[in-house]
Each structure stands twice: as structure tokens, then as C-alpha cells.
Amino acid sequence: MNTSTAAVPASLDLGVGGMTCASCVNRVERALKKVPGVRDATVNLATESARVTYAPSDEMEAQLRRAVRNAGYEPRAADAPMEADPSPWHGFLPVALGLLLSLPLMVPMVGDLLGRHWMLPAWQQFLLATPVQFVLGARFYRAGWHALKAGTGNMDLLVAIGTSAGWGLSVWLWLAQGQDHLYFEASAVVVTLVLLGKWLETRAKRQTTTAIRALQSLRPEVAHVLLRSGGEADLPLAEVLSGDQLVVRPGERVPADGVVEQGDTHVDESMLTGEPLPVSKGVGARVTGGSINAEGRFVMRATAVGKESVLARIIRLVEDAQAAKAPIQRMVDQVSAVFVPVVLGLAVATLAGWLWVGADAEEALIHAVAVLVIACPCALGLATPAAIMAGTGVAARQGILIKDAEALERAHRVDTVAFDKTGTLTVGQPRLVAFVPVPGADENDQLAVAASLQSGSEHPLARAVVGAARDRGIAFVAPDSVRAVAGRGTEGEVGHRSFLIGSLRWMQELQVPLAPVQAQVDRLQGEGATLSALVERVTGGLALRALMAFADEPKPGAAPAIGLLRARGLRLLMISGDNRAAAHAMARRLGLTPDEVQAEVLPGEKATRVAALREGGHVVAMVGDGVNDAPALAAADVGIAMGTGTDVAMHAAGITLMRGDVGLVAGALDISHRTVVKIRQNLFWAFAYNVAGIPLAALGYLNPVVAGAAMALSSVSVLTNALLLKRWRL
């Protein structure tokens, strides 16, 4: 294998059917990791899926499918690990049959509670219990046998051994000793209750995947494509190409990302951004696939389709987060790896212990069966992924995309939030509020030079210069050459003359004399403006040509959002490349104190400042939106990127806010806290249930029927607790 290939691992999602507990997860992961070329494998019990990272290979998918099958499970399509949305009673038939056959066996138990002791004849008990045990319960024998062949155990093995022991004991007492007081009801009712629990669990698990299904449902099935001949054709969405002209009618979903070319409308983007109000769209406006055209018909040109669309990327982010394991899950994996062997050992010890204290074999075996039945590794396996799926799902519907489980778990420990200024706390669309030429220079000529030099740049300040020139009707041309100087400005040639535009800090480094405009510098900086200078290279050095002042506005919700974060007891910080006066002026408008501002910080230094905060013992979240923020976002414990910013920033961040609302920062930290609380609650109850239930069963305080009911309800309670997160709102 060559080095270049090894450096770019591929990944594959694979559905895995037949898993029932955390032990199954461990077995599938071990089987997948044994496949040559596999670098890592993560299996999620809640979604019944696996994500595998491997060295590229044409036959890898086939090998992975075979590994899953050899481990005793069913490989399935990656895009449909669970059934989408069946009827509420889907899969209930085996449970109904089990209840129908088990209820007559339960009647004598009710009679005992009422003081009336009677039993069905043994042969009737046998006829009722045997189909439940070996037909409805066949799934436990199959899965348990696969586990034994793999040299491990799972929940199915415990249920199969426990119920078989109860059924076998009853047959022996009936045929060998002629007794009518048997334990057929224990084996039949336990199988039925476990089936009921699995059915309820499956229904609850489907609810944790509603976020993904809701996002997938945003894709329309067809698009109205304008033909070159002038007509329209309805094509499947998969056949739409970038560059196609598409017609979107009122009430329809936008089929792809694109730009409006004809028409005006309002678009509902709430399912993508969480923004409740429709957004006005006219010619030149960008529209996102999956949003709803609220009123007018318009024509758009597709710019991103399929996997490159915003909606597809959102779905991938949510899927990635839900497929990942939180660090806290490692402890659960270690426990579940030895859980079944330990329980089997405890059951044997229970049997031996009761025989040693003088109990008869019948009583000792029933207590051992109760130990096997009450043990529940499935609750352990569901505790963490169920909470992560519910938390990331509800966050996505509010416009907060959490990239991975690790970011989700770290975010709740954040004590310091650092903000970029431009585009994050401010609107990010600065205006040129003053253009001051040096004495004797023509203002329009110098502005034309500045606009020419900046005409190819996407920097907000460059766009402000170009916009000001256009507003004044000043003509400008493309530069002869141009080069960006990182963190400082731009230099290039216009009309065979060499110019520089950059920050005053750069000008000071270059020793450009600012004396001709020093009074204006002091005044404009005092007003909070961001200053740049236009300088020409001349014989003998650099000559100042003009001073430019830019002003930005704080985002409407930025100051309240900062107040909300402060109320949570967080340390706040604004890190800006602006001059000190401008940064402090904006900080005052945002409600930040002078101590909470770090100004004149070069882009490369932002990551250093963040790293210094972490070295000081702080857990840091960095909030930014631009390419220059990417290193700082990556350096922070949790990077939070504005979805209105650049792809580079979003790639470096662990959390993406789908709209440029600073208030979502508090929301992201809050849903992280609530999700981690649910994970801890689930793990506590899953561990506490087994720690308390197994000793009670071993000591004879729980019969197998009660143990079966408790085991069946344990995983359902864990899922129900996780689903409470779906009620969270900003």
C-alpha cells in the first residue's frame, strides 16, 4: 500500500440488523476491526448502524458485509438502517401472540394473590408455554447461538438460557415427579415481556431518528427544469445538474441550492436555519434546497445539487454526530465487554449458593434464572447514543449543527467564550464612512485607485471600497497585478504604478509617515472607526495617498446574547484585528468591558491567544466566521462557526450555527449541558438497575416474571428519558 493512498482513508456507513445490547455492539466492532485495511469502526445501537474507516479498497464493502454476517448479524443498506416510519403497531404480532398464550398461565398467579390456589393442568401449561418458548422465542436462540460461536455473550443468550432453564425444570417436574405446580408461566411470560420491551424500544428508537428523517423529507422528488426549447420538464431530483434553470412554484420546496434569476418571493427557511420568519428573495438572491417558496413563482439557476448542497451537508453533519461515540461511552464499552460472562458467573454462583444453604434444586434454579433474566446490557448500550441522537436532532431543528459527540460533550464544560468581531458580533458589512486624501491629492482619483486594487477581493473592507466607488459613479479598472499580504493588506499595480492598502499597523511597520492625516486618525479612531491607508511606492520609499475609515454595526441580537452568556457565569472575550480604539468602541456598544477586549491581533495570533487561555486552565469556545478564524476554531476546546461564514471556518469548527445569530451560542452550550445530563442520568439508572436488581434476584426477592418485566422496561425508560430532550427550545 502506497503512502498517498494510506493518507486518505475512506469511510462507509453500513446498517447492522439483529443487535440487541451493548455486548452486540462490541462484537460487531471487533469483527469489523479484524478486516484487513480497517482503521476504525464505530457501531451505534440506537441507529443499528456502523461507520467504518479504512484504506481504500474495491472489495472492502463486501468484506465488511461478510464480517457482519459471520458475527451473527444482518448487513443492510447504509441509507436505511431502520425502517422509515411504519405504522404504530408494526411488529406487534409476535407480542400479541405471546400475550394471548401467556395470559392463561398468569391467571393462577392472580388467584394466588386473592387467596385462591389453583393451577391449569400440566399438559395445558405445556401446550401454552412451548410455542412461546421455541417459536416466538426463536430469535433469542439464534442470536445467542451466534454469540456463543463468536466466543462471547449478549442479552439474547441470557434470556435463552434463563427461560430454557425455567421451561426445562417445569418439564422435568411434570414428567419425572408428576407435579402440577410448575414454572411454565415464568418462561412464557418472560419471553413475552422481553418481546414487548423490544417492540417498545424499537418504537422509541425510531423517534430518536426523527431529525434525520425530517431533514431527508425536505428533498422534493422532482424538479421543474426549463428546457432550451422554452418548455418545462419534470425530472427526478437525482437528474438535476448544476447550471440547470429550475422553476419553483408557490408552496413548493426549492429543489437545489441556487440563485434567483427571475421573480420575487419570500422563502421559509425555518427547517434549515431555525429562523421562523420568511426571508425576502429577489433576483440575485441565494436560495437553499429544502426551503419552501411561500408565495411567488420564480426561476432559479442551480449551483449545487446532490451531495454538494447545503441540505446534504447538514444531513451529513447530523448523521456524523449521531454515529460518533462520546468519550464517556468508552467506560460503558469496557463494562459491556465483560458484562455477560460476569452475569453467567453470578447465576452459577446463585445456584450453588442456594444449594449450599439447603434449598432444593427447584428453588435454587429459579433464583438463578431470575439473575439471568434481570441483567440488562441493552440499557447500557442505549444510554449514551439515545441521548446524543435526541440532543443533536433537536439542536439541528433549531439551527445548531453539532459535528461530533466529542464537541457535544466538551461544550457543557466551557467557561470562556472568545469571539471574533467582524461578521460574528457585527453585521460584517462595513461601510466606507470617510475617505481622506492627503493635501493636494484628488479624492476621486485616489478612490478609483483603491477600488481598482481591491476589485478582485472578497474581503469585507475591500467590498466596502468598491461599493463606495460605484455609489459615486467613479470608474475603476482591474489591477495589473495584486498580492494579498496575510493579516496586513494588499499590494499590487494599477496603471503601471505600485500601491499598497492595509492597516495602520502595517503602515507603522513599513515606517510610512502618517503626519499629514494624524489629526483625522486620532478623531476617527476615537469614534471607533477601523482605519486603513492607501500608499504608493515612489522613488525613495513609500508615500501616503489617502486615509480610509470604515464602520460596522453590531448584530441586532449580539448585545442581548452577550448578556445572556454573562448571566451563565461565563468569561467573555473579543479578539479583533482592529486598532485598539475601534475595538473598544465596538465593545462598549456590545456590553463588553475593556478587560474583555484583545485588539490588534493578527489572524495567525488568534490561535495562540486561544491556546494560551487553554493553558491557563480554561475550557474555551471560539466563535468565528472567516477563513482567518479557522486556526483559532481548531485550537479551541470547542469551535463554533457561523453558518453565514466560510466553509473553511465551518470545517474547522465542532459546532455550526446555521444563521448568524449570536444568541445560538448560548443555545449550543445549553443543549450540550442538557444532553450530557441525560447521558449521565441514563448511565446512572442503567448501572443502578443492574447493581440493585441482580443482588435482589440472587437473594430470592425477585421471581423471574418480575425480573423479566423490569428488564424489559429498563431500556424503554432510558430511551424515554432521552426523548425528553425533544421538548427543548431556544
mmCIF file of N, CA and C in Angstrom, residues 6-123:
data_model
loop_
_atom_site.group_PDB
_atom_site.id
_atom_site.type_symbol
_atom_site.label_atom_id
_atom_site.label_comp_id
_atom_site.label_asym_id
_atom_site.label_seq_id
_atom_site.Cartn_x
_atom_site.Cartn_y
_atom_site.Cartn_z
ATOM 1 N N ALA A 6 -2.656 5.605 1.731
ATOM 2 C CA ALA A 6 -2.894 5.423 3.156
ATOM 3 C C ALA A 6 -3.251 6.729 3.836
ATOM 4 N N ALA A 7 -2.814 7.847 3.249
ATOM 5 C CA ALA A 7 -3.056 9.141 3.893
ATOM 6 C C ALA A 7 -4.495 9.611 3.732
ATOM 7 N N VAL A 8 -5.226 9.017 2.816
ATOM 8 C CA VAL A 8 -6.603 9.461 2.576
ATOM 9 C C VAL A 8 -7.553 8.282 2.803
ATOM 10 N N PRO A 9 -7.905 7.987 4.053
ATOM 11 C CA PRO A 9 -8.793 6.854 4.316
ATOM 12 C C PRO A 9 -10.201 7.121 3.808
ATOM 13 N N ALA A 10 -10.879 6.054 3.428
ATOM 14 C CA ALA A 10 -12.274 6.149 3.016
ATOM 15 C C ALA A 10 -13.153 5.745 4.187
ATOM 16 N N SER A 11 -14.445 6.073 4.089
ATOM 17 C CA SER A 11 -15.372 5.686 5.148
ATOM 18 C C SER A 11 -16.636 5.117 4.513
ATOM 19 N N LEU A 12 -17.309 4.279 5.282
ATOM 20 C CA LEU A 12 -18.510 3.611 4.794
ATOM 21 C C LEU A 12 -19.491 3.468 5.945
ATOM 22 N N ASP A 13 -20.765 3.752 5.657
ATOM 23 C CA ASP A 13 -21.837 3.511 6.618
ATOM 24 C C ASP A 13 -22.545 2.221 6.226
ATOM 25 N N LEU A 14 -22.808 1.393 7.225
ATOM 26 C CA LEU A 14 -23.409 0.089 6.973
ATOM 27 C C LEU A 14 -24.477 -0.178 8.027
ATOM 28 N N GLY A 15 -25.670 -0.557 7.574
ATOM 29 C CA GLY A 15 -26.714 -0.940 8.523
ATOM 30 C C GLY A 15 -26.418 -2.314 9.098
ATOM 31 N N VAL A 16 -26.745 -2.503 10.390
ATOM 32 C CA VAL A 16 -26.497 -3.772 11.070
ATOM 33 C C VAL A 16 -27.783 -4.201 11.761
ATOM 34 N N GLY A 17 -28.403 -5.268 11.283
ATOM 35 C CA GLY A 17 -29.638 -5.755 11.876
ATOM 36 C C GLY A 17 -29.386 -6.855 12.884
ATOM 37 N N GLY A 18 -30.245 -6.934 13.911
ATOM 38 C CA GLY A 18 -30.165 -8.027 14.877
ATOM 39 C C GLY A 18 -29.441 -7.704 16.153
ATOM 40 N N MET A 19 -28.915 -6.483 16.332
ATOM 41 C CA MET A 19 -28.245 -6.132 17.581
ATOM 42 C C MET A 19 -29.290 -5.872 18.662
ATOM 43 N N THR A 20 -28.974 -6.311 19.886
ATOM 44 C CA THR A 20 -29.933 -6.137 20.973
ATOM 45 C C THR A 20 -29.352 -5.447 22.190
ATOM 46 N N CYS A 21 -28.033 -5.402 22.319
ATOM 47 C CA CYS A 21 -27.470 -4.843 23.553
ATOM 48 C C CYS A 21 -26.048 -4.355 23.298
ATOM 49 N N ALA A 22 -25.434 -3.809 24.359
ATOM 50 C CA ALA A 22 -24.084 -3.271 24.248
ATOM 51 C C ALA A 22 -23.067 -4.351 23.899
ATOM 52 N N SER A 23 -23.309 -5.583 24.335
ATOM 53 C CA SER A 23 -22.395 -6.674 24.000
ATOM 54 C C SER A 23 -22.387 -6.937 22.500
ATOM 55 N N CYS A 24 -23.556 -6.800 21.863
ATOM 56 C CA CYS A 24 -23.630 -6.951 20.407
ATOM 57 C C CYS A 24 -22.788 -5.884 19.717
ATOM 58 N N VAL A 25 -22.863 -4.655 20.226
ATOM 59 C CA VAL A 25 -22.086 -3.555 19.660
ATOM 60 C C VAL A 25 -20.605 -3.882 19.703
ATOM 61 N N ASN A 26 -20.140 -4.375 20.855
ATOM 62 C CA ASN A 26 -18.724 -4.717 20.975
ATOM 63 C C ASN A 26 -18.327 -5.823 20.007
ATOM 64 N N ARG A 27 -19.211 -6.821 19.844
ATOM 65 C CA ARG A 27 -18.878 -7.932 18.969
ATOM 66 C C ARG A 27 -18.785 -7.487 17.518
ATOM 67 N N VAL A 28 -19.723 -6.656 17.072
ATOM 68 C CA VAL A 28 -19.683 -6.176 15.691
ATOM 69 C C VAL A 28 -18.450 -5.304 15.465
ATOM 70 N N GLU A 29 -18.130 -4.461 16.429
ATOM 71 C CA GLU A 29 -16.947 -3.609 16.279
ATOM 72 C C GLU A 29 -15.682 -4.460 16.164
ATOM 73 N N ARG A 30 -15.573 -5.482 17.010
ATOM 74 C CA ARG A 30 -14.382 -6.343 16.938
ATOM 75 C C ARG A 30 -14.306 -7.058 15.597
ATOM 76 N N ALA A 31 -15.455 -7.537 15.106
ATOM 77 C CA ALA A 31 -15.464 -8.246 13.825
ATOM 78 C C ALA A 31 -15.040 -7.327 12.686
ATOM 79 N N LEU A 32 -15.532 -6.080 12.694
ATOM 80 C CA LEU A 32 -15.192 -5.136 11.628
ATOM 81 C C LEU A 32 -13.721 -4.730 11.688
ATOM 82 N N LYS A 33 -13.192 -4.559 12.894
ATOM 83 C CA LYS A 33 -11.804 -4.121 13.035
ATOM 84 C C LYS A 33 -10.813 -5.205 12.636
ATOM 85 N N LYS A 34 -11.267 -6.458 12.613
ATOM 86 C CA LYS A 34 -10.382 -7.555 12.202
ATOM 87 C C LYS A 34 -10.212 -7.635 10.686
ATOM 88 N N VAL A 35 -11.080 -6.951 9.945
ATOM 89 C CA VAL A 35 -10.979 -6.976 8.487
ATOM 90 C C VAL A 35 -9.706 -6.238 8.061
ATOM 91 N N PRO A 36 -8.842 -6.849 7.270
ATOM 92 C CA PRO A 36 -7.596 -6.188 6.845
ATOM 93 C C PRO A 36 -7.887 -4.845 6.162
ATOM 94 N N GLY A 37 -7.164 -3.823 6.577
ATOM 95 C CA GLY A 37 -7.329 -2.497 5.992
ATOM 96 C C GLY A 37 -8.240 -1.584 6.784
ATOM 97 N N VAL A 38 -9.008 -2.128 7.722
ATOM 98 C CA VAL A 38 -9.909 -1.296 8.526
ATOM 99 C C VAL A 38 -9.100 -0.566 9.596
ATOM 100 N N ARG A 39 -9.297 0.728 9.678
ATOM 101 C CA ARG A 39 -8.574 1.544 10.658
ATOM 102 C C ARG A 39 -9.390 1.787 11.916
ATOM 103 N N ASP A 40 -10.693 1.929 11.739
ATOM 104 C CA ASP A 40 -11.547 2.143 12.905
ATOM 105 C C ASP A 40 -12.972 1.768 12.542
ATOM 106 N N ALA A 41 -13.733 1.361 13.544
ATOM 107 C CA ALA A 41 -15.139 1.020 13.344
ATOM 108 C C ALA A 41 -15.920 1.443 14.580
ATOM 109 N N THR A 42 -17.013 2.148 14.350
ATOM 110 C CA THR A 42 -17.882 2.594 15.439
ATOM 111 C C THR A 42 -19.294 2.122 15.149
ATOM 112 N N VAL A 43 -19.879 1.418 16.108
ATOM 113 C CA VAL A 43 -21.220 0.857 15.934
ATOM 114 C C VAL A 43 -22.175 1.557 16.892
ATOM 115 N N ASN A 44 -23.344 1.919 16.373
ATOM 116 C CA ASN A 44 -24.348 2.641 17.146
ATOM 117 C C ASN A 44 -25.571 1.747 17.306
ATOM 118 N N LEU A 45 -25.878 1.395 18.557
ATOM 119 C CA LEU A 45 -27.021 0.523 18.814
ATOM 120 C C LEU A 45 -28.337 1.223 18.511
ATOM 121 N N ALA A 46 -28.418 2.523 18.807
ATOM 122 C CA ALA A 46 -29.679 3.244 18.636
ATOM 123 C C ALA A 46 -30.080 3.347 17.169
ATOM 124 N N THR A 47 -29.102 3.542 16.284
ATOM 125 C CA THR A 47 -29.417 3.633 14.849
ATOM 126 C C THR A 47 -29.223 2.307 14.124
ATOM 127 N N GLU A 48 -28.706 1.296 14.846
ATOM 128 C CA GLU A 48 -28.423 -0.010 14.247
ATOM 129 C C GLU A 48 -27.573 0.152 12.991
ATOM 130 N N SER A 49 -26.465 0.865 13.168
ATOM 131 C CA SER A 49 -25.593 1.137 12.026
ATOM 132 C C SER A 49 -24.143 1.131 12.469
ATOM 133 N N ALA A 50 -23.250 1.030 11.486
ATOM 134 C CA ALA A 50 -21.811 1.057 11.739
ATOM 135 C C ALA A 50 -21.169 2.052 10.792
ATOM 136 N N ARG A 51 -20.161 2.746 11.293
ATOM 137 C CA ARG A 51 -19.348 3.620 10.442
ATOM 138 C C ARG A 51 -17.918 3.107 10.491
ATOM 139 N N VAL A 52 -17.372 2.797 9.304
ATOM 140 C CA VAL A 52 -16.059 2.161 9.212
ATOM 141 C C VAL A 52 -15.118 3.060 8.421
ATOM 142 N N THR A 53 -13.926 3.266 8.952
ATOM 143 C CA THR A 53 -12.870 3.995 8.254
ATOM 144 C C THR A 53 -11.806 2.989 7.841
ATOM 145 N N TYR A 54 -11.379 3.052 6.567
ATOM 146 C CA TYR A 54 -10.493 2.009 6.058
ATOM 147 C C TYR A 54 -9.624 2.550 4.929
ATOM 148 N N ALA A 55 -8.554 1.822 4.654
ATOM 149 C CA ALA A 55 -7.724 2.134 3.495
ATOM 150 C C ALA A 55 -8.506 1.762 2.241
ATOM 151 N N PRO A 56 -8.569 2.648 1.234
ATOM 152 C CA PRO A 56 -9.401 2.395 0.058
ATOM 153 C C PRO A 56 -9.157 1.029 -0.565
ATOM 154 N N SER A 57 -10.264 0.332 -0.840
ATOM 155 C CA SER A 57 -10.193 -0.995 -1.435
ATOM 156 C C SER A 57 -11.498 -1.265 -2.167
ATOM 157 N N ASP A 58 -11.410 -1.818 -3.373
ATOM 158 C CA ASP A 58 -12.607 -2.076 -4.175
ATOM 159 C C ASP A 58 -13.516 -3.116 -3.540
ATOM 160 N N GLU A 59 -12.954 -4.050 -2.777
ATOM 161 C CA GLU A 59 -13.745 -5.131 -2.216
ATOM 162 C C GLU A 59 -14.090 -4.919 -0.750
ATOM 163 N N MET A 60 -13.790 -3.732 -0.217
ATOM 164 C CA MET A 60 -13.960 -3.525 1.215
ATOM 165 C C MET A 60 -15.406 -3.680 1.664
ATOM 166 N N GLU A 61 -16.360 -3.123 0.907
ATOM 167 C CA GLU A 61 -17.752 -3.215 1.351
ATOM 168 C C GLU A 61 -18.199 -4.669 1.451
ATOM 169 N N ALA A 62 -17.832 -5.478 0.482
ATOM 170 C CA ALA A 62 -18.203 -6.893 0.520
ATOM 171 C C ALA A 62 -17.573 -7.589 1.724
ATOM 172 N N GLN A 63 -16.319 -7.258 2.021
ATOM 173 C CA GLN A 63 -15.640 -7.871 3.166
ATOM 174 C C GLN A 63 -16.297 -7.452 4.478
ATOM 175 N N LEU A 64 -16.688 -6.195 4.559
ATOM 176 C CA LEU A 64 -17.328 -5.715 5.783
ATOM 177 C C LEU A 64 -18.695 -6.372 5.973
ATOM 178 N N ARG A 65 -19.443 -6.499 4.890
ATOM 179 C CA ARG A 65 -20.746 -7.165 4.981
ATOM 180 C C ARG A 65 -20.576 -8.617 5.445
ATOM 181 N N ARG A 66 -19.573 -9.284 4.906
ATOM 182 C CA ARG A 66 -19.355 -10.674 5.301
ATOM 183 C C ARG A 66 -18.942 -10.751 6.770
ATOM 184 N N ALA A 67 -18.140 -9.804 7.223
ATOM 185 C CA ALA A 67 -17.720 -9.797 8.627
ATOM 186 C C ALA A 67 -18.920 -9.632 9.553
ATOM 187 N N VAL A 68 -19.843 -8.747 9.173
ATOM 188 C CA VAL A 68 -21.058 -8.557 9.969
ATOM 189 C C VAL A 68 -21.884 -9.839 9.989
ATOM 190 N N ARG A 69 -22.028 -10.473 8.842
ATOM 191 C CA ARG A 69 -22.831 -11.696 8.765
ATOM 192 C C ARG A 69 -22.172 -12.831 9.555
ATOM 193 N N ASN A 70 -20.843 -12.954 9.450
ATOM 194 C CA ASN A 70 -20.141 -14.008 10.190
ATOM 195 C C ASN A 70 -20.219 -13.800 11.696
ATOM 196 N N ALA A 71 -20.395 -12.548 12.107
ATOM 197 C CA ALA A 71 -20.539 -12.262 13.537
ATOM 198 C C ALA A 71 -21.945 -12.582 14.039
ATOM 199 N N GLY A 72 -22.845 -12.924 13.110
ATOM 200 C CA GLY A 72 -24.188 -13.314 13.511
ATOM 201 C C GLY A 72 -25.241 -12.251 13.312
ATOM 202 N N TYR A 73 -24.923 -11.219 12.519
ATOM 203 C CA TYR A 73 -25.873 -10.122 12.326
ATOM 204 C C TYR A 73 -26.142 -9.927 10.836
ATOM 205 N N GLU A 74 -27.118 -9.098 10.549
ATOM 206 C CA GLU A 74 -27.575 -8.928 9.167
ATOM 207 C C GLU A 74 -27.090 -7.597 8.605
ATOM 208 N N PRO A 75 -26.194 -7.615 7.602
ATOM 209 C CA PRO A 75 -25.791 -6.350 6.962
ATOM 210 C C PRO A 75 -26.940 -5.794 6.133
ATOM 211 N N ARG A 76 -27.117 -4.468 6.204
ATOM 212 C CA ARG A 76 -28.229 -3.848 5.490
ATOM 213 C C ARG A 76 -27.741 -2.618 4.741
ATOM 214 N N ALA A 77 -28.641 -2.046 3.962
ATOM 215 C CA ALA A 77 -28.306 -0.855 3.174
ATOM 216 C C ALA A 77 -27.910 0.279 4.093
ATOM 217 N N ALA A 78 -26.891 1.020 3.693
ATOM 218 C CA ALA A 78 -26.381 2.098 4.537
ATOM 219 C C ALA A 78 -27.375 3.219 4.698
ATOM 220 N N ASP A 79 -28.196 3.463 3.673
ATOM 221 C CA ASP A 79 -29.101 4.603 3.725
ATOM 222 C C ASP A 79 -30.424 4.269 4.394
ATOM 223 N N ALA A 80 -30.587 3.027 4.870
ATOM 224 C CA ALA A 80 -31.840 2.676 5.534
ATOM 225 C C ALA A 80 -31.595 1.698 6.669
ATOM 226 N N PRO A 81 -30.796 2.112 7.693
ATOM 227 C CA PRO A 81 -30.518 1.214 8.797
ATOM 228 C C PRO A 81 -31.748 0.894 9.620
ATOM 229 N N MET A 82 -32.761 1.757 9.585
ATOM 230 C CA MET A 82 -34.007 1.500 10.290
ATOM 231 C C MET A 82 -35.162 1.782 9.352
ATOM 232 N N GLU A 83 -36.278 1.119 9.585
ATOM 233 C CA GLU A 83 -37.449 1.383 8.763
ATOM 234 C C GLU A 83 -37.889 2.821 8.982
ATOM 235 N N ALA A 84 -38.298 3.474 7.915
ATOM 236 C CA ALA A 84 -38.543 4.917 7.966
ATOM 237 C C ALA A 84 -39.655 5.290 8.930
ATOM 238 N N ASP A 85 -40.867 4.890 8.663
ATOM 239 C CA ASP A 85 -41.962 5.312 9.516
ATOM 240 C C ASP A 85 -43.136 4.351 9.376
ATOM 241 N N PRO A 86 -42.993 3.133 9.906
ATOM 242 C CA PRO A 86 -44.078 2.169 9.765
ATOM 243 C C PRO A 86 -45.252 2.551 10.649
ATOM 244 N N SER A 87 -46.317 1.772 10.556
ATOM 245 C CA SER A 87 -47.491 2.034 11.376
ATOM 246 C C SER A 87 -47.141 1.840 12.851
ATOM 247 N N PRO A 88 -47.908 2.485 13.763
ATOM 248 C CA PRO A 88 -47.606 2.379 15.192
ATOM 249 C C PRO A 88 -47.593 0.947 15.713
ATOM 250 N N TRP A 89 -48.345 0.045 15.053
ATOM 251 C CA TRP A 89 -48.445 -1.333 15.534
ATOM 252 C C TRP A 89 -47.544 -2.284 14.752
ATOM 253 N N HIS A 90 -46.657 -1.726 13.941
ATOM 254 C CA HIS A 90 -45.757 -2.566 13.153
ATOM 255 C C HIS A 90 -44.920 -3.454 14.082
ATOM 256 N N GLY A 91 -44.883 -4.741 13.789
ATOM 257 C CA GLY A 91 -44.076 -5.663 14.575
ATOM 258 C C GLY A 91 -44.703 -6.124 15.871
ATOM 259 N N PHE A 92 -45.991 -5.785 16.090
ATOM 260 C CA PHE A 92 -46.626 -6.129 17.363
ATOM 261 C C PHE A 92 -47.200 -7.544 17.368
ATOM 262 N N LEU A 93 -47.322 -8.197 16.213
ATOM 263 C CA LEU A 93 -47.980 -9.504 16.144
ATOM 264 C C LEU A 93 -47.337 -10.544 17.063
ATOM 265 N N PRO A 94 -46.005 -10.723 17.058
ATOM 266 C CA PRO A 94 -45.422 -11.699 17.985
ATOM 267 C C PRO A 94 -45.744 -11.375 19.443
ATOM 268 N N VAL A 95 -45.746 -10.088 19.776
ATOM 269 C CA VAL A 95 -46.070 -9.694 21.149
ATOM 270 C C VAL A 95 -47.514 -10.064 21.473
ATOM 271 N N ALA A 96 -48.426 -9.793 20.529
ATOM 272 C CA ALA A 96 -49.841 -10.106 20.755
ATOM 273 C C ALA A 96 -50.044 -11.604 20.944
ATOM 274 N N LEU A 97 -49.372 -12.428 20.127
ATOM 275 C CA LEU A 97 -49.489 -13.878 20.282
ATOM 276 C C LEU A 97 -48.934 -14.334 21.628
ATOM 277 N N GLY A 98 -47.816 -13.743 22.015
ATOM 278 C CA GLY A 98 -47.232 -14.089 23.308
ATOM 279 C C GLY A 98 -48.160 -13.749 24.461
ATOM 280 N N LEU A 99 -48.789 -12.562 24.380
ATOM 281 C CA LEU A 99 -49.735 -12.173 25.432
ATOM 282 C C LEU A 99 -50.932 -13.116 25.459
ATOM 283 N N LEU A 100 -51.431 -13.480 24.269
ATOM 284 C CA LEU A 100 -52.593 -14.354 24.187
ATOM 285 C C LEU A 100 -52.310 -15.720 24.816
ATOM 286 N N LEU A 101 -51.114 -16.265 24.573
ATOM 287 C CA LEU A 101 -50.760 -17.580 25.114
ATOM 288 C C LEU A 101 -50.319 -17.518 26.576
ATOM 289 N N SER A 102 -49.789 -16.379 27.010
ATOM 290 C CA SER A 102 -49.246 -16.271 28.370
ATOM 291 C C SER A 102 -50.298 -15.890 29.402
ATOM 292 N N LEU A 103 -51.335 -15.157 28.988
ATOM 293 C CA LEU A 103 -52.328 -14.696 29.967
ATOM 294 C C LEU A 103 -52.997 -15.844 30.721
ATOM 295 N N PRO A 104 -53.391 -16.955 30.052
ATOM 296 C CA PRO A 104 -53.969 -18.067 30.830
ATOM 297 C C PRO A 104 -53.008 -18.620 31.878
ATOM 298 N N LEU A 105 -51.713 -18.551 31.601
ATOM 299 C CA LEU A 105 -50.727 -19.026 32.571
ATOM 300 C C LEU A 105 -50.599 -18.066 33.751
ATOM 301 N N MET A 106 -50.944 -16.794 33.519
ATOM 302 C CA MET A 106 -50.849 -15.789 34.572
ATOM 303 C C MET A 106 -52.053 -15.813 35.509
ATOM 304 N N VAL A 107 -53.197 -16.340 35.059
ATOM 305 C CA VAL A 107 -54.413 -16.320 35.881
ATOM 306 C C VAL A 107 -54.213 -16.995 37.231
ATOM 307 N N PRO A 108 -53.578 -18.186 37.298
ATOM 308 C CA PRO A 108 -53.359 -18.795 38.615
ATOM 309 C C PRO A 108 -52.532 -17.926 39.551
ATOM 310 N N MET A 109 -51.569 -17.132 38.982
ATOM 311 C CA MET A 109 -50.777 -16.245 39.831
ATOM 312 C C MET A 109 -51.667 -15.180 40.458
ATOM 313 N N VAL A 110 -52.634 -14.654 39.669
ATOM 314 C CA VAL A 110 -53.581 -13.679 40.216
ATOM 315 C C VAL A 110 -54.435 -14.339 41.292
ATOM 316 N N GLY A 111 -54.835 -15.615 41.056
ATOM 317 C CA GLY A 111 -55.617 -16.331 42.059
ATOM 318 C C GLY A 111 -54.860 -16.485 43.359
ATOM 319 N N ASP A 112 -53.546 -16.731 43.271
ATOM 320 C CA ASP A 112 -52.737 -16.835 44.486
ATOM 321 C C ASP A 112 -52.775 -15.539 45.286
ATOM 322 N N LEU A 113 -52.721 -14.400 44.584
ATOM 323 C CA LEU A 113 -52.771 -13.109 45.275
ATOM 324 C C LEU A 113 -54.108 -12.905 45.975
ATOM 325 N N LEU A 114 -55.182 -13.526 45.429
ATOM 326 C CA LEU A 114 -56.521 -13.377 46.016
ATOM 327 C C LEU A 114 -56.833 -14.492 47.011
ATOM 328 N N GLY A 115 -55.868 -15.366 47.259
ATOM 329 C CA GLY A 115 -56.080 -16.445 48.224
ATOM 330 C C GLY A 115 -56.725 -17.680 47.646
ATOM 331 N N ARG A 116 -56.834 -17.779 46.343
ATOM 332 C CA ARG A 116 -57.451 -18.950 45.713
ATOM 333 C C ARG A 116 -56.371 -19.690 44.930
ATOM 334 N N HIS A 117 -56.005 -20.858 45.416
ATOM 335 C CA HIS A 117 -54.872 -21.582 44.849
ATOM 336 C C HIS A 117 -55.360 -22.657 43.898
ATOM 337 N N TRP A 118 -55.081 -22.479 42.634
ATOM 338 C CA TRP A 118 -55.409 -23.497 41.649
ATOM 339 C C TRP A 118 -54.469 -23.343 40.461
ATOM 340 N N MET A 119 -54.276 -24.418 39.721
ATOM 341 C CA MET A 119 -53.372 -24.417 38.578
ATOM 342 C C MET A 119 -54.042 -25.082 37.383
ATOM 343 N N LEU A 120 -53.655 -24.656 36.186
ATOM 344 C CA LEU A 120 -54.082 -25.364 34.981
ATOM 345 C C LEU A 120 -53.426 -26.740 34.970
ATOM 346 N N PRO A 121 -54.045 -27.698 34.343
ATOM 347 C CA PRO A 121 -53.384 -28.999 34.200
ATOM 348 C C PRO A 121 -52.026 -28.835 33.514
ATOM 349 N N ALA A 122 -51.103 -29.687 33.866
ATOM 350 C CA ALA A 122 -49.730 -29.564 33.369
ATOM 351 C C ALA A 122 -49.671 -29.588 31.851
ATOM 352 N N TRP A 123 -50.474 -30.479 31.218
ATOM 353 C CA TRP A 123 -50.404 -30.578 29.763
ATOM 354 C C TRP A 123 -50.881 -29.302 29.079
#
